[in-house]
């Protein structure tokens, strides 16, 4: 009996060894597809496999395993480098990773936060080199509490790739009910015992507190800002943590994430293109923050206001593809994550998504041109628009690209000679927009631009004539859509974040609105043209003053004092006020008399971007041109009074981008 058992064991071992040799030989001799990101390949790379069981789906390429709930498509797990799940396993499976929206019905005030869940699962493509799967949900009009959208959430895994892709398609069909969508994003909740180091840029990288550290801390002026009183990492004691401190502009935010130093794992959200993000390149939004959490934000009202979002009315149809974004896992190196981001952006538009709604490179168009600036008071020659932002956005009013959320946008910067190229543009009808650092206002090309598959459009020379009535008598700041050149104070010692000390982004510190009161406790800012220096003497935000007795806030009035000679009383001067941000504010302008009941000019109530509270350096740009009759000015000393009249709130105020007084027009110009 024993000899027979040994014979059977040896027989099975021989069969297994023979099968191993056969499989190994086939693997070595088969034709292998080398992916575009070939540096990630572990040779020989494993084929991508799809596993399904009762309520889960798994994509596995031998490097990363992605586990999704089925049929809703929520992310239950991500396995990498032997770690069973880099997501937070303490949370229920549906809360670890998900697409979500904030939506409402226009006739109701209440908004709803919904995870986008599929009701049907489908395999779109399945080969050894690539698998794409889809989770769809078709709106059911009989469900009164559901959002009127068709949703298709997709995941793609490539052979040899250290990560996975995700994109989504949202559709509102003609005749469907009115709908507001205020926010759309993907959220990843990472393993809290593993990820402790966050990186969102070269300058912003640090060990982070935990969620429990925040729970044990002291909430400050709003719930997102917490003073860490007893953190698990003692070096963080006394610092302020606030997720808004880590926001970034679309134009600068292509990769961010977390590092586990203990397991040498990096988790990175890579956004290879801004075409599907809303609000253009200057739109500011969240990235990564305490949780540990990483986000792929497509649009939100942050730094723009509650009216920013999708607004669908009267049965209007709408459809948009968001993504793909790439989730990249590596051995924890920031520089490697940046290199991978560059590779992903160079591959855009991707050639592997299978949806007909995602056009590949040969289905897109290209636009070239050259932009000049004409300002006859600066130069008699046309000036090349150096490093100007030029972009395509859906048709609208001048500057409307700032608030556009429905369509796609394509932006680039000009070179030193004003040349620009916009590549990989989806088919459609667009306006060409631009703004030039050093000049106020927005440029909009006069004619609509129609892109068709394969279009090669050459626009030739374009000319932007920025607003200008007369010569500059004086100016404050640099017209670049931010107040970064003005005086940004240090944080109060009790409210500091050491990460932002002694660097150019110290405007991210908490509580800077109250630093104005510390610097100007009794008298407001007075700026004397020709004497004052805006880098030192112009506070970066025009905010209210905190009153010592009641901790309430009162309106403030800034003064700009200047001398004039040879005032032309019968002609008109022009005051240009460019704002980089406004939040529940009203700027009133008075000329040489601060006590007049009616101001010479008022913006009325403007702005809801809340950039002051959220540590931003800008929100939405706006420009005001104020006519000043010469008879209101005098020979000698003049004063313009700028009153922010909406008091009682620490976050009401504006950020000036640039202020200029122009004299009357000159005939020879």
XYZ file of C-alpha atoms in Angstrom, residues 1-10:
10
model
C 0.000 0.000 0.000
C 2.761 2.463 0.945
C 4.651 1.794 -2.314
C 1.465 2.432 -4.285
C 0.913 5.771 -2.497
C 4.492 6.799 -3.227
C 3.989 5.867 -6.892
C 0.846 8.001 -7.123
C 2.527 10.987 -5.435
C 5.552 10.822 -7.721
